Amino acid sequence: MEKKVLLEVNNLKKYFFLSKKETLKAVDGVTFKVFKGETFGIVGESGCGKSTAGRTIMGLYDQTDGDVVFDGKNVHSLNKKEKFTLHQKIQMIFQDPYASLNPRSTVREIISEPMEVHGILPNKQERLERVYQLLEDVGLNRDHANRYPHEFSGGQRQRIGIARALALNPEFIIADEPISALDVSVQAQVVNLLKKLQREKGLTYLFIAHDLSMVKQISDRIGVMYLGNLVELTSSNQLYTNPLHPYTKALLSAIPIPDPDVEDQRERIILEGDLPSPINPPSGCVFRTRCPAAMDVCAEIKPEWQEIDKDHFVACHLYKKD
Ligand code: SF4
């Protein structure tokens, strides 16, 4: 059966004009699709533009160029009323649950607020019942409703953030580093919760993270971002078994393997230097200053984004489509 495209991002650019001479190219021409019911992961080092991409897709930032089409509608050409309706369908979960929850509001108020703003369940008792249900959906209970965010652990606070994101019954959730601030032992629990909710509610996720091993656990397909550009995109399995881009290979080589024999023998690719500034990115291929395979052409020509194999996209001069 043909998969339904829920989100289409075409050549999306988001620049911040800092001064007459300086432009920060946070997202510089990103193209991908997200199918209904899947988890699409975006992975990359901090500063690669993945969070800015998420916020621009959500419509929190105006785009500099390109399109974001959600369920057939161009997000950046909607009027105020249409945007308001769109925000019922697309919700965000943030990295730092503590910073994103009002410390002076109870959990009940925090989860009720989006429903009040959008006029959903105007009856107070029905709204309260929905808060209780959402708390149970995320593994908390109704006794938690009258407490304040500081009374919870980091993992529990992220569960409250997830309950709030679900309050409007969204179709699509942009999870921006939702587990990065949590202890490792709690990260897997939150990932499992997100998977369970996806199964139960038919959700589609855009899961943004810097940790490739965690992204693999939840994502059906993964896009790898470097300095505002997507450099590789394919299924989660394909990315791990047959990575093509030198940057993806370096990221994968940094993930420890639990088998000590395999771990001892494998080659680790250490990237030289820091991530260059997106204000003054390298010419040609943006990865060339750290790429162990860089050639002369890499400084001159930006590699094309091409589908090298079925559903396997890469931007690198090492690969040419037949
Ligand atoms: Fe490396 Fe050149 Fe490929 Fe860029 S285009 S990743 S510099 S080989």
PDB file of N, CA, C and O in Angstrom, residues 118-162:
ATOM      1  N   HIS A 118      -7.542  26.352  23.022  1.00  0.00           N
ATOM      2  CA  HIS A 118      -8.157  25.909  21.764  1.00  0.00           C
ATOM      3  C   HIS A 118      -9.647  25.608  21.902  1.00  0.00           C
ATOM      4  O   HIS A 118     -10.280  25.132  20.955  1.00  0.00           O
ATOM      5  N   GLY A 119     -10.216  25.872  23.090  1.00  0.00           N
ATOM      6  CA  GLY A 119     -11.660  25.685  23.284  1.00  0.00           C
ATOM      7  C   GLY A 119     -12.099  24.230  23.178  1.00  0.00           C
ATOM      8  O   GLY A 119     -13.202  23.928  22.741  1.00  0.00           O
ATOM      9  N   ILE A 120     -11.198  23.321  23.593  1.00  0.00           N
ATOM     10  CA  ILE A 120     -11.543  21.893  23.544  1.00  0.00           C
ATOM     11  C   ILE A 120     -12.030  21.478  24.931  1.00  0.00           C
ATOM     12  O   ILE A 120     -11.420  21.851  25.941  1.00  0.00           O
ATOM     13  N   LEU A 121     -13.098  20.741  24.991  1.00  0.00           N
ATOM     14  CA  LEU A 121     -13.728  20.336  26.253  1.00  0.00           C
ATOM     15  C   LEU A 121     -13.958  21.539  27.176  1.00  0.00           C
ATOM     16  O   LEU A 121     -13.321  21.677  28.217  1.00  0.00           O
ATOM     17  N   PRO A 122     -14.877  22.443  26.800  1.00  0.00           N
ATOM     18  CA  PRO A 122     -15.128  23.626  27.623  1.00  0.00           C
ATOM     19  C   PRO A 122     -15.652  23.286  29.027  1.00  0.00           C
ATOM     20  O   PRO A 122     -15.491  24.075  29.962  1.00  0.00           O
ATOM     21  N   ASN A 123     -16.248  22.091  29.173  1.00  0.00           N
ATOM     22  CA  ASN A 123     -16.738  21.694  30.493  1.00  0.00           C
ATOM     23  C   ASN A 123     -15.558  21.322  31.399  1.00  0.00           C
ATOM     24  O   ASN A 123     -14.745  20.454  31.060  1.00  0.00           O
ATOM     25  N   LYS A 124     -15.490  22.013  32.552  1.00  0.00           N
ATOM     26  CA  LYS A 124     -14.322  21.887  33.435  1.00  0.00           C
ATOM     27  C   LYS A 124     -14.103  20.446  33.912  1.00  0.00           C
ATOM     28  O   LYS A 124     -12.978  19.952  33.960  1.00  0.00           O
ATOM     29  N   GLN A 125     -15.215  19.787  34.264  1.00  0.00           N
ATOM     30  CA  GLN A 125     -15.095  18.411  34.780  1.00  0.00           C
ATOM     31  C   GLN A 125     -14.589  17.455  33.700  1.00  0.00           C
ATOM     32  O   GLN A 125     -13.727  16.609  33.941  1.00  0.00           O
ATOM     33  N   GLU A 126     -15.120  17.655  32.479  1.00  0.00           N
ATOM     34  CA  GLU A 126     -14.667  16.797  31.367  1.00  0.00           C
ATOM     35  C   GLU A 126     -13.184  17.020  31.088  1.00  0.00           C
ATOM     36  O   GLU A 126     -12.434  16.087  30.787  1.00  0.00           O
ATOM     37  N   ARG A 127     -12.778  18.291  31.200  1.00  0.00           N
ATOM     38  CA  ARG A 127     -11.357  18.616  30.967  1.00  0.00           C
ATOM     39  C   ARG A 127     -10.484  17.934  32.013  1.00  0.00           C
ATOM     40  O   ARG A 127      -9.426  17.384  31.729  1.00  0.00           O
ATOM     41  N   LEU A 128     -10.986  17.973  33.263  1.00  0.00           N
ATOM     42  CA  LEU A 128     -10.227  17.347  34.350  1.00  0.00           C
ATOM     43  C   LEU A 128     -10.101  15.840  34.115  1.00  0.00           C
ATOM     44  O   LEU A 128      -9.032  15.250  34.299  1.00  0.00           O
ATOM     45  N   GLU A 129     -11.200  15.225  33.670  1.00  0.00           N
ATOM     46  CA  GLU A 129     -11.155  13.781  33.373  1.00  0.00           C
ATOM     47  C   GLU A 129     -10.134  13.493  32.285  1.00  0.00           C
ATOM     48  O   GLU A 129      -9.418  12.499  32.337  1.00  0.00           O
ATOM     49  N   ARG A 130     -10.067  14.385  31.309  1.00  0.00           N
ATOM     50  CA  ARG A 130      -9.095  14.211  30.216  1.00  0.00           C
ATOM     51  C   ARG A 130      -7.661  14.348  30.760  1.00  0.00           C
ATOM     52  O   ARG A 130      -6.771  13.611  30.354  1.00  0.00           O
ATOM     53  N   VAL A 131      -7.455  15.273  31.689  1.00  0.00           N
ATOM     54  CA  VAL A 131      -6.121  15.415  32.304  1.00  0.00           C
ATOM     55  C   VAL A 131      -5.755  14.115  33.005  1.00  0.00           C
ATOM     56  O   VAL A 131      -4.634  13.595  32.849  1.00  0.00           O
ATOM     57  N   TYR A 132      -6.704  13.551  33.759  1.00  0.00           N
ATOM     58  CA  TYR A 132      -6.432  12.284  34.471  1.00  0.00           C
ATOM     59  C   TYR A 132      -6.072  11.182  33.474  1.00  0.00           C
ATOM     60  O   TYR A 132      -5.141  10.415  33.680  1.00  0.00           O
ATOM     61  N   GLN A 133      -6.846  11.123  32.377  1.00  0.00           N
ATOM     62  CA  GLN A 133      -6.591  10.085  31.371  1.00  0.00           C
ATOM     63  C   GLN A 133      -5.197  10.254  30.758  1.00  0.00           C
ATOM     64  O   GLN A 133      -4.448   9.280  30.605  1.00  0.00           O
ATOM     65  N   LEU A 134      -4.852  11.517  30.459  1.00  0.00           N
ATOM     66  CA  LEU A 134      -3.534  11.770  29.844  1.00  0.00           C
ATOM     67  C   LEU A 134      -2.408  11.406  30.812  1.00  0.00           C
ATOM     68  O   LEU A 134      -1.390  10.842  30.409  1.00  0.00           O
ATOM     69  N   LEU A 135      -2.617  11.708  32.093  1.00  0.00           N
ATOM     70  CA  LEU A 135      -1.587  11.349  33.083  1.00  0.00           C
ATOM     71  C   LEU A 135      -1.392   9.831  33.105  1.00  0.00           C
ATOM     72  O   LEU A 135      -0.265   9.333  33.160  1.00  0.00           O
ATOM     73  N   GLU A 136      -2.509   9.109  33.036  1.00  0.00           N
ATOM     74  CA  GLU A 136      -2.391   7.636  33.021  1.00  0.00           C
ATOM     75  C   GLU A 136      -1.735   7.149  31.727  1.00  0.00           C
ATOM     76  O   GLU A 136      -0.903   6.246  31.742  1.00  0.00           O
ATOM     77  N   ASP A 137      -2.065   7.809  30.623  1.00  0.00           N
ATOM     78  CA  ASP A 137      -1.472   7.426  29.325  1.00  0.00           C
ATOM     79  C   ASP A 137       0.054   7.525  29.358  1.00  0.00           C
ATOM     80  O   ASP A 137       0.738   6.778  28.671  1.00  0.00           O
ATOM     81  N   VAL A 138       0.575   8.479  30.113  1.00  0.00           N
ATOM     82  CA  VAL A 138       2.033   8.673  30.113  1.00  0.00           C
ATOM     83  C   VAL A 138       2.693   8.021  31.335  1.00  0.00           C
ATOM     84  O   VAL A 138       3.860   8.291  31.653  1.00  0.00           O
ATOM     85  N   GLY A 139       1.950   7.171  32.044  1.00  0.00           N
ATOM     86  CA  GLY A 139       2.547   6.413  33.147  1.00  0.00           C
ATOM     87  C   GLY A 139       2.577   7.157  34.471  1.00  0.00           C
ATOM     88  O   GLY A 139       3.286   6.757  35.396  1.00  0.00           O
ATOM     89  N   LEU A 140       1.801   8.247  34.593  1.00  0.00           N
ATOM     90  CA  LEU A 140       1.655   8.920  35.900  1.00  0.00           C
ATOM     91  C   LEU A 140       0.237   8.596  36.402  1.00  0.00           C
ATOM     92  O   LEU A 140      -0.448   7.761  35.817  1.00  0.00           O
ATOM     93  N   ASN A 141      -0.185   9.241  37.481  1.00  0.00           N
ATOM     94  CA  ASN A 141      -1.564   8.976  37.922  1.00  0.00           C
ATOM     95  C   ASN A 141      -2.264  10.251  38.375  1.00  0.00           C
ATOM     96  O   ASN A 141      -1.629  11.303  38.508  1.00  0.00           O
ATOM     97  N   ARG A 142      -3.571  10.129  38.628  1.00  0.00           N
ATOM     98  CA  ARG A 142      -4.387  11.318  38.881  1.00  0.00           C
ATOM     99  C   ARG A 142      -3.962  12.082  40.138  1.00  0.00           C
ATOM    100  O   ARG A 142      -4.186  13.283  40.238  1.00  0.00           O
ATOM    101  N   ASP A 143      -3.293  11.382  41.057  1.00  0.00           N
ATOM    102  CA  ASP A 143      -2.830  12.086  42.266  1.00  0.00           C
ATOM    103  C   ASP A 143      -1.763  13.135  41.941  1.00  0.00           C
ATOM    104  O   ASP A 143      -1.483  14.023  42.742  1.00  0.00           O
ATOM    105  N   HIS A 144      -1.138  12.972  40.774  1.00  0.00           N
ATOM    106  CA  HIS A 144      -0.090  13.928  40.403  1.00  0.00           C
ATOM    107  C   HIS A 144      -0.647  15.272  39.925  1.00  0.00           C
ATOM    108  O   HIS A 144       0.090  16.242  39.796  1.00  0.00           O
ATOM    109  N   ALA A 145      -1.969  15.324  39.661  1.00  0.00           N
ATOM    110  CA  ALA A 145      -2.544  16.492  38.985  1.00  0.00           C
ATOM    111  C   ALA A 145      -2.390  17.790  39.787  1.00  0.00           C
ATOM    112  O   ALA A 145      -2.248  18.863  39.206  1.00  0.00           O
ATOM    113  N   ASN A 146      -2.417  17.692  41.107  1.00  0.00           N
ATOM    114  CA  ASN A 146      -2.361  18.935  41.892  1.00  0.00           C
ATOM    115  C   ASN A 146      -0.967  19.279  42.386  1.00  0.00           C
ATOM    116  O   ASN A 146      -0.802  20.168  43.220  1.00  0.00           O
ATOM    117  N   ARG A 147       0.029  18.605  41.866  1.00  0.00           N
ATOM    118  CA  ARG A 147       1.409  18.920  42.283  1.00  0.00           C
ATOM    119  C   ARG A 147       2.053  19.889  41.293  1.00  0.00           C
ATOM    120  O   ARG A 147       1.557  20.111  40.199  1.00  0.00           O
ATOM    121  N   TYR A 148       3.234  20.392  41.701  1.00  0.00           N
ATOM    122  CA  TYR A 148       3.974  21.366  40.878  1.00  0.00           C
ATOM    123  C   TYR A 148       5.191  20.678  40.250  1.00  0.00           C
ATOM    124  O   TYR A 148       5.707  19.686  40.802  1.00  0.00           O
ATOM    125  N   PRO A 149       5.688  21.239  39.123  1.00  0.00           N
ATOM    126  CA  PRO A 149       6.788  20.575  38.407  1.00  0.00           C
ATOM    127  C   PRO A 149       7.996  20.237  39.284  1.00  0.00           C
ATOM    128  O   PRO A 149       8.614  19.180  39.104  1.00  0.00           O
ATOM    129  N   HIS A 150       8.324  21.093  40.265  1.00  0.00           N
ATOM    130  CA  HIS A 150       9.540  20.830  41.048  1.00  0.00           C
ATOM    131  C   HIS A 150       9.409  19.581  41.935  1.00  0.00           C
ATOM    132  O   HIS A 150      10.401  19.083  42.456  1.00  0.00           O
ATOM    133  N   GLU A 151       8.186  19.078  42.079  1.00  0.00           N
ATOM    134  CA  GLU A 151       7.994  17.888  42.926  1.00  0.00           C
ATOM    135  C   GLU A 151       8.265  16.583  42.164  1.00  0.00           C
ATOM    136  O   GLU A 151       8.095  15.504  42.711  1.00  0.00           O
ATOM    137  N   PHE A 152       8.675  16.714  40.902  1.00  0.00           N
ATOM    138  CA  PHE A 152       8.876  15.516  40.064  1.00  0.00           C
ATOM    139  C   PHE A 152      10.330  15.342  39.665  1.00  0.00           C
ATOM    140  O   PHE A 152      11.100  16.310  39.638  1.00  0.00           O
ATOM    141  N   SER A 153      10.685  14.110  39.308  1.00  0.00           N
ATOM    142  CA  SER A 153      12.017  13.837  38.756  1.00  0.00           C
ATOM    143  C   SER A 153      12.048  14.300  37.292  1.00  0.00           C
ATOM    144  O   SER A 153      10.999  14.592  36.703  1.00  0.00           O
ATOM    145  N   GLY A 154      13.263  14.323  36.705  1.00  0.00           N
ATOM    146  CA  GLY A 154      13.403  14.743  35.310  1.00  0.00           C
ATOM    147  C   GLY A 154      12.566  13.898  34.363  1.00  0.00           C
ATOM    148  O   GLY A 154      11.903  14.411  33.462  1.00  0.00           O
ATOM    149  N   GLY A 155      12.588  12.586  34.570  1.00  0.00           N
ATOM    150  CA  GLY A 155      11.824  11.683  33.700  1.00  0.00           C
ATOM    151  C   GLY A 155      10.330  11.925  33.835  1.00  0.00           C
ATOM    152  O   GLY A 155       9.597  11.928  32.839  1.00  0.00           O
ATOM    153  N   GLN A 156       9.876  12.152  35.067  1.00  0.00           N
ATOM    154  CA  GLN A 156       8.440  12.408  35.278  1.00  0.00           C
ATOM    155  C   GLN A 156       8.033  13.741  34.644  1.00  0.00           C
ATOM    156  O   GLN A 156       6.945  13.860  34.078  1.00  0.00           O
ATOM    157  N   ARG A 157       8.942  14.720  34.741  1.00  0.00           N
ATOM    158  CA  ARG A 157       8.617  16.029  34.137  1.00  0.00           C
ATOM    159  C   ARG A 157       8.499  15.892  32.614  1.00  0.00           C
ATOM    160  O   ARG A 157       7.652  16.521  32.001  1.00  0.00           O
ATOM    161  N   GLN A 158       9.365  15.044  32.028  1.00  0.00           N
ATOM    162  CA  GLN A 158       9.238  14.870  30.581  1.00  0.00           C
ATOM    163  C   GLN A 158       7.906  14.178  30.263  1.00  0.00           C
ATOM    164  O   GLN A 158       7.277  14.480  29.249  1.00  0.00           O
ATOM    165  N   ARG A 159       7.465  13.278  31.138  1.00  0.00           N
ATOM    166  CA  ARG A 159       6.149  12.635  30.934  1.00  0.00           C
ATOM    167  C   ARG A 159       5.030  13.679  30.978  1.00  0.00           C
ATOM    168  O   ARG A 159       4.057  13.610  30.222  1.00  0.00           O
ATOM    169  N   ILE A 160       5.168  14.667  31.880  1.00  0.00           N
ATOM    170  CA  ILE A 160       4.160  15.742  31.943  1.00  0.00           C
ATOM    171  C   ILE A 160       4.190  16.544  30.630  1.00  0.00           C
ATOM    172  O   ILE A 160       3.143  16.872  30.065  1.00  0.00           O
ATOM    173  N   GLY A 161       5.403  16.823  30.138  1.00  0.00           N
ATOM    174  CA  GLY A 161       5.535  17.542  28.862  1.00  0.00           C
ATOM    175  C   GLY A 161       4.880  16.771  27.722  1.00  0.00           C
ATOM    176  O   GLY A 161       4.244  17.348  26.846  1.00  0.00           O
ATOM    177  N   ILE A 162       5.013  15.451  27.758  1.00  0.00           N
ATOM    178  CA  ILE A 162       4.400  14.617  26.714  1.00  0.00           C
ATOM    179  C   ILE A 162       2.872  14.652  26.852  1.00  0.00           C
ATOM    180  O   ILE A 162       2.155  14.796  25.863  1.00  0.00           O
TER     181      ILE A 162
END
